[in-house]
Tab-separated table of C-alpha atoms in Angstrom:
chain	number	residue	atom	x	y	z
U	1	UNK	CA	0.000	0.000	0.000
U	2	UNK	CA	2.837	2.324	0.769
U	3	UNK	CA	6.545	3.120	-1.094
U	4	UNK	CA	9.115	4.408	0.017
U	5	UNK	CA	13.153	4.578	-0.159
U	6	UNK	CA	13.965	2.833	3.147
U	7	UNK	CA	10.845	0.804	4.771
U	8	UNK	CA	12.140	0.887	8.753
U	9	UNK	CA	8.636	0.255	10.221
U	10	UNK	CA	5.983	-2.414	10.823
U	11	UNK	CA	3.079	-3.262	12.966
U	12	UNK	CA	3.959	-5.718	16.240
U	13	UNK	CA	1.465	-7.353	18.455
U	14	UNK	CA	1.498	-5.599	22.386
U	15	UNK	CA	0.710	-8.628	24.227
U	16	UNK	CA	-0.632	-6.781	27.266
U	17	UNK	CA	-1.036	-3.705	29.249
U	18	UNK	CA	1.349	-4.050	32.263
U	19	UNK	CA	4.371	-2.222	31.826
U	20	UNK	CA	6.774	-5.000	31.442
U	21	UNK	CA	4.850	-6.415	28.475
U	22	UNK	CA	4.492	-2.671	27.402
U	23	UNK	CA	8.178	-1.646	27.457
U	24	UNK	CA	8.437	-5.114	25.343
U	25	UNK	CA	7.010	-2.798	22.128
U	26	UNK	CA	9.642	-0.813	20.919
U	27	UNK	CA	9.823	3.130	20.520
U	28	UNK	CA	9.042	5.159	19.554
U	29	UNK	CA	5.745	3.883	18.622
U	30	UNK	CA	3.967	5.794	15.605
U	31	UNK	CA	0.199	4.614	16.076
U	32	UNK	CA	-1.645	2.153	17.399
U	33	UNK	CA	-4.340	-0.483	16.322
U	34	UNK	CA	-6.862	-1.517	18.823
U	35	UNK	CA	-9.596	-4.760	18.314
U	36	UNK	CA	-12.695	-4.417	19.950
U	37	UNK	CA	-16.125	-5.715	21.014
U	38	UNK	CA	-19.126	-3.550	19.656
U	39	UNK	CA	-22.017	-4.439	22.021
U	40	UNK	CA	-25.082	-2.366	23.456
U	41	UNK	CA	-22.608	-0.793	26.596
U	42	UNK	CA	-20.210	0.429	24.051
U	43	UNK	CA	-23.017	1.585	21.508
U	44	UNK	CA	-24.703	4.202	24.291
U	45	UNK	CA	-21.318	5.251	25.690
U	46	UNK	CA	-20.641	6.108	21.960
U	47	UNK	CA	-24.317	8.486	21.941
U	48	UNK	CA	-23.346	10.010	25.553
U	49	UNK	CA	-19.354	10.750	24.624
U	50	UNK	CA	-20.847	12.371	21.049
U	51	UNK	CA	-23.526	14.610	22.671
U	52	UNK	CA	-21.240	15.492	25.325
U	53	UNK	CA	-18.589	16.745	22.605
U	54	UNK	CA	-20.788	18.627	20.390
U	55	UNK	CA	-22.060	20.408	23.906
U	56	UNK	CA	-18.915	21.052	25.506
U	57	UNK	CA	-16.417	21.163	22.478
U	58	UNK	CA	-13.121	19.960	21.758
U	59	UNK	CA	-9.851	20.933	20.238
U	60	UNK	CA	-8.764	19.119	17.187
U	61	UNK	CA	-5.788	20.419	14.953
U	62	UNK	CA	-6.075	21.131	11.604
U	63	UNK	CA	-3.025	18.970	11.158
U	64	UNK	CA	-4.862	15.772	11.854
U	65	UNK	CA	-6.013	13.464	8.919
U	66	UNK	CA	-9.481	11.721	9.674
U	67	UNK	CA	-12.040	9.915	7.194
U	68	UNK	CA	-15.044	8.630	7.837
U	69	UNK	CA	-16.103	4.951	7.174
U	70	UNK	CA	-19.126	4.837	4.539
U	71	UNK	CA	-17.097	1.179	3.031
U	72	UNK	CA	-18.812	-1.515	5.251
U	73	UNK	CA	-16.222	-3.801	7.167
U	74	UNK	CA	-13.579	-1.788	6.065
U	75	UNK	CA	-12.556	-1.065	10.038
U	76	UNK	CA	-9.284	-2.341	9.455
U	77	UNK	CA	-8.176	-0.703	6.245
U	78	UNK	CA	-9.396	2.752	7.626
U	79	UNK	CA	-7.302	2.210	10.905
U	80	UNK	CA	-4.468	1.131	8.765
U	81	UNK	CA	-4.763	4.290	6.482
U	82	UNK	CA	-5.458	6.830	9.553
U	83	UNK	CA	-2.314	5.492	11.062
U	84	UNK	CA	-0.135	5.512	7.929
U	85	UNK	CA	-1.709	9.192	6.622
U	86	UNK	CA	-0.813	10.635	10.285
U	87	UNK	CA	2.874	9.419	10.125
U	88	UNK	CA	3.763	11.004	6.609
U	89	UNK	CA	7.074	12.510	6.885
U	90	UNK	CA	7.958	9.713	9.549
U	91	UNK	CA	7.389	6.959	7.129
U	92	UNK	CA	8.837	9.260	4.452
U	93	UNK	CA	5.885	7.333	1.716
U	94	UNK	CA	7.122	9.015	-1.462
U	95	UNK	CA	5.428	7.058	-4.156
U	96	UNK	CA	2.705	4.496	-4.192
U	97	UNK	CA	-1.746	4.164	-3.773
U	98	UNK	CA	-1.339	5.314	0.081
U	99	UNK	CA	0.737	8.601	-1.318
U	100	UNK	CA	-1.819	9.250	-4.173
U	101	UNK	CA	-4.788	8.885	-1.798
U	102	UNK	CA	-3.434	11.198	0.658
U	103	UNK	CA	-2.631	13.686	-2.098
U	104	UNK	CA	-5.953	13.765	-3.208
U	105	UNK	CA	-7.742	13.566	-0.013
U	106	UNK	CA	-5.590	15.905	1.963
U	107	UNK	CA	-7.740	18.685	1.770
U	108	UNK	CA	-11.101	17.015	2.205
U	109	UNK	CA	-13.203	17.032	4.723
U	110	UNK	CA	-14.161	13.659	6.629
U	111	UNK	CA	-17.225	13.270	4.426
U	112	UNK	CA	-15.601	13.988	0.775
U	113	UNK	CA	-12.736	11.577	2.306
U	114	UNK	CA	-15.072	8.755	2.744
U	115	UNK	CA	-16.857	9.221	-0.856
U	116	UNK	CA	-13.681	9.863	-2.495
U	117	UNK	CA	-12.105	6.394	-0.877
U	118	UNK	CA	-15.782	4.629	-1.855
U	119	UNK	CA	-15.024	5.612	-5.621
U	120	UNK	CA	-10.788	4.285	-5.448
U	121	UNK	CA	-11.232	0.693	-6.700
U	122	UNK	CA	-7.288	0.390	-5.688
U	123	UNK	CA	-8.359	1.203	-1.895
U	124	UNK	CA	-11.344	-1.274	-2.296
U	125	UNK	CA	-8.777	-3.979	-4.170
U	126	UNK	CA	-6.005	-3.684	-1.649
U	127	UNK	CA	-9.375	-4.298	1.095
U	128	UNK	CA	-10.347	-7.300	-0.546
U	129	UNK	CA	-6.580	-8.484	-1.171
U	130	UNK	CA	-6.191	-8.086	2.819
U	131	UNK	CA	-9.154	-9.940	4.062
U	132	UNK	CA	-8.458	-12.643	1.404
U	133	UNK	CA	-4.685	-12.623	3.185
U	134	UNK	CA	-6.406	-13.059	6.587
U	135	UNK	CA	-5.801	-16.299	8.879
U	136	UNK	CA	-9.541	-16.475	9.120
U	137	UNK	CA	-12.660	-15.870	6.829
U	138	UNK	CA	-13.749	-12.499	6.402
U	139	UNK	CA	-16.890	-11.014	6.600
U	140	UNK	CA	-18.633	-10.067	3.319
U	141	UNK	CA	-18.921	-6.310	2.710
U	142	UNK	CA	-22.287	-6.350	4.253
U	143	UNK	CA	-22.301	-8.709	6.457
U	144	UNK	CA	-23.141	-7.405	9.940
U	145	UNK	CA	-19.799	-8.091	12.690
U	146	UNK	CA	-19.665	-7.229	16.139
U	147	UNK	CA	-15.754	-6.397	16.363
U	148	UNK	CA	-14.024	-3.034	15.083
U	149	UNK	CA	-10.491	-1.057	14.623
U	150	UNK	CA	-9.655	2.105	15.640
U	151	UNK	CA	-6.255	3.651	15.513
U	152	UNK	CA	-4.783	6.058	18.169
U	153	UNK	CA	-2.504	8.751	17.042
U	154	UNK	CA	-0.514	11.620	18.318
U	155	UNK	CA	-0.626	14.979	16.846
U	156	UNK	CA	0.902	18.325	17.661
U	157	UNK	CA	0.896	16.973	21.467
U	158	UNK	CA	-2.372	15.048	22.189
U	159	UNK	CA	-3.956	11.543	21.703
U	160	UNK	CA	-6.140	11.410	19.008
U	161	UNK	CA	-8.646	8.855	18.637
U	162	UNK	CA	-9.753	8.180	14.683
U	163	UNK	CA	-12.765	6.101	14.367
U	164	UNK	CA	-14.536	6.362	11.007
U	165	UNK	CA	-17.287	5.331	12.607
U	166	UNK	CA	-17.745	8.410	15.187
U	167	UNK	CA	-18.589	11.807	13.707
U	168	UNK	CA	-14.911	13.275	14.291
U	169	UNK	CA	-11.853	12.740	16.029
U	170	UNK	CA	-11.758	11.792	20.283
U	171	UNK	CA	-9.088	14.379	21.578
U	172	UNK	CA	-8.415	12.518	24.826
U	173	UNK	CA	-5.866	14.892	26.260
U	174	UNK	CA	-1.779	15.694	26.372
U	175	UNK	CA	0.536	13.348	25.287
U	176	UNK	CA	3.506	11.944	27.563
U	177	UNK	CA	3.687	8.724	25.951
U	178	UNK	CA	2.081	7.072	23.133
U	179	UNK	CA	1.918	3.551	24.018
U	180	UNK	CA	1.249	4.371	27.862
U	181	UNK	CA	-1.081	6.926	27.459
U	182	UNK	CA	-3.086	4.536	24.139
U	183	UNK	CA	-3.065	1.800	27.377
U	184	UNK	CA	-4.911	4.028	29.908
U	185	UNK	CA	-7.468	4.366	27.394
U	186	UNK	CA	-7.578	0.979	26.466
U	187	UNK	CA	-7.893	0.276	30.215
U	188	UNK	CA	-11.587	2.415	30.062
U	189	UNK	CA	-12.901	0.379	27.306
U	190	UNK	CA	-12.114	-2.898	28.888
U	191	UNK	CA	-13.796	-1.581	32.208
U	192	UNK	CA	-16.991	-0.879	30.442
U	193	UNK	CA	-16.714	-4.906	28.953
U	194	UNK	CA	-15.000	-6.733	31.385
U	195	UNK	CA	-17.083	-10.491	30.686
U	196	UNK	CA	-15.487	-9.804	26.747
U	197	UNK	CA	-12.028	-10.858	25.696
U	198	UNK	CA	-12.159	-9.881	22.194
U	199	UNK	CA	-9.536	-7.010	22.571
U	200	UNK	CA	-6.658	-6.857	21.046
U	201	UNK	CA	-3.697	-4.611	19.933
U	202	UNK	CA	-1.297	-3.583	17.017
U	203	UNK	CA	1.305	-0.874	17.233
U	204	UNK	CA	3.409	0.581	14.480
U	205	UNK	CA	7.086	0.499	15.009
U	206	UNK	CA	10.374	0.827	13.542
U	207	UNK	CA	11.588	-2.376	12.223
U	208	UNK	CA	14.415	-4.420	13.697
U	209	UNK	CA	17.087	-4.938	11.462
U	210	UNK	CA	20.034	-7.042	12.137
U	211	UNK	CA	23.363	-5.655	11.208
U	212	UNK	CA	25.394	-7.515	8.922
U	213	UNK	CA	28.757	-8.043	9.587
């Protein structure tokens, strides 16, 4: 999906939130992918944390790229392109379908974002080629699931959380640490399930490579 001159990162599983299995993940950690349950709990604390926003308000910078999902069961490609388009210049992505979509969305708003990814039959190719890759079956494009990805991000000094399905971005405070602060959070949405084990976690990362001798 991306190209670039010298690939250094990938995505690597965080096997827990204590901190010894968090200082496992190595730094510094660009985004991160989180797995989750949608159930009934989730769905209302999703209607109370909207209304609350568009009461009290929030700061969001302008810096911060966020699409909404209109593709169904495309969770996982839209977590995987809000944490790629966020990390730009870090990934240095020259050349390649996650470079021309960011070029041509980068101005959008959320809305034109989400129609001009519906009309990309690359995107919806690469989506198809990535489920197909998967260990298990994937769900059908409309197929109702009960699981979803959202990415966590840090931008000009706060956590950012991008869900395509919310109506904008979760601002959930100043940044100290990435990972750490992304597990707090994590921590919340567990509370509110805690019969459910269907979390899980990705985190982008700079690669290890062996030096040759």
């Amino acid at each position: 999906m991306c190209g670039n001159d010298h690939p250094g990162y990938v995505f690597t599983d965080v096997y827990g939130l204590d901190e010894d299995l968090l200082e496992m993940v190595p730094q510094p950690v660009l985004a991160v992918l989180m797995l989750f349950p949608i159930t009934e709990q989730y769905e209302e604390y999703r209607r109370m944390e909207t209304a609350t926003i568009r009461k009290d308000g929030q700061t969001v910078t302008h810096k911060l790229y966020f699409t909404k999902q209109t593709i169904p069961n495309a969770c996982g490609t839209i977590g995987l392109l809000h944490a790629l388009a966020n990390n730009m210049d870090s990934l240095a992505i020259k050349y390649g379908p996650l470079k021309r979509i960011y070029d041509q969305t980068a101005n959008m708003t959320p809305e034109y974002r989400a129609r001009e990814l519906e009309r990309d039959s690359e995107l919806a190719k690469l989506h198809d080629n990535s489920s197909l890759a998967g260990q298990t079956a994937a769900p059908n494009r409309d197929e109702e699931v009960d699981l979803h990805f959202v990415c966590f991000v840090e931008k000009e000094g706060h956590i950012y959380e991008l869900d395509g399905r919310k109506p904008f971005p979760i601002n959930h405070g100043a940044a100290t640490n990435l990972l750490a602060d992304v597990a707090e959070i994590v921590r919340n949405f567990i509370d509110r399930e805690p019969d459910s084990l269907s979390f899980s976690l990705v985190a982008l990362v700079p690669e290890d490579v062996e030096e040759e001798d």
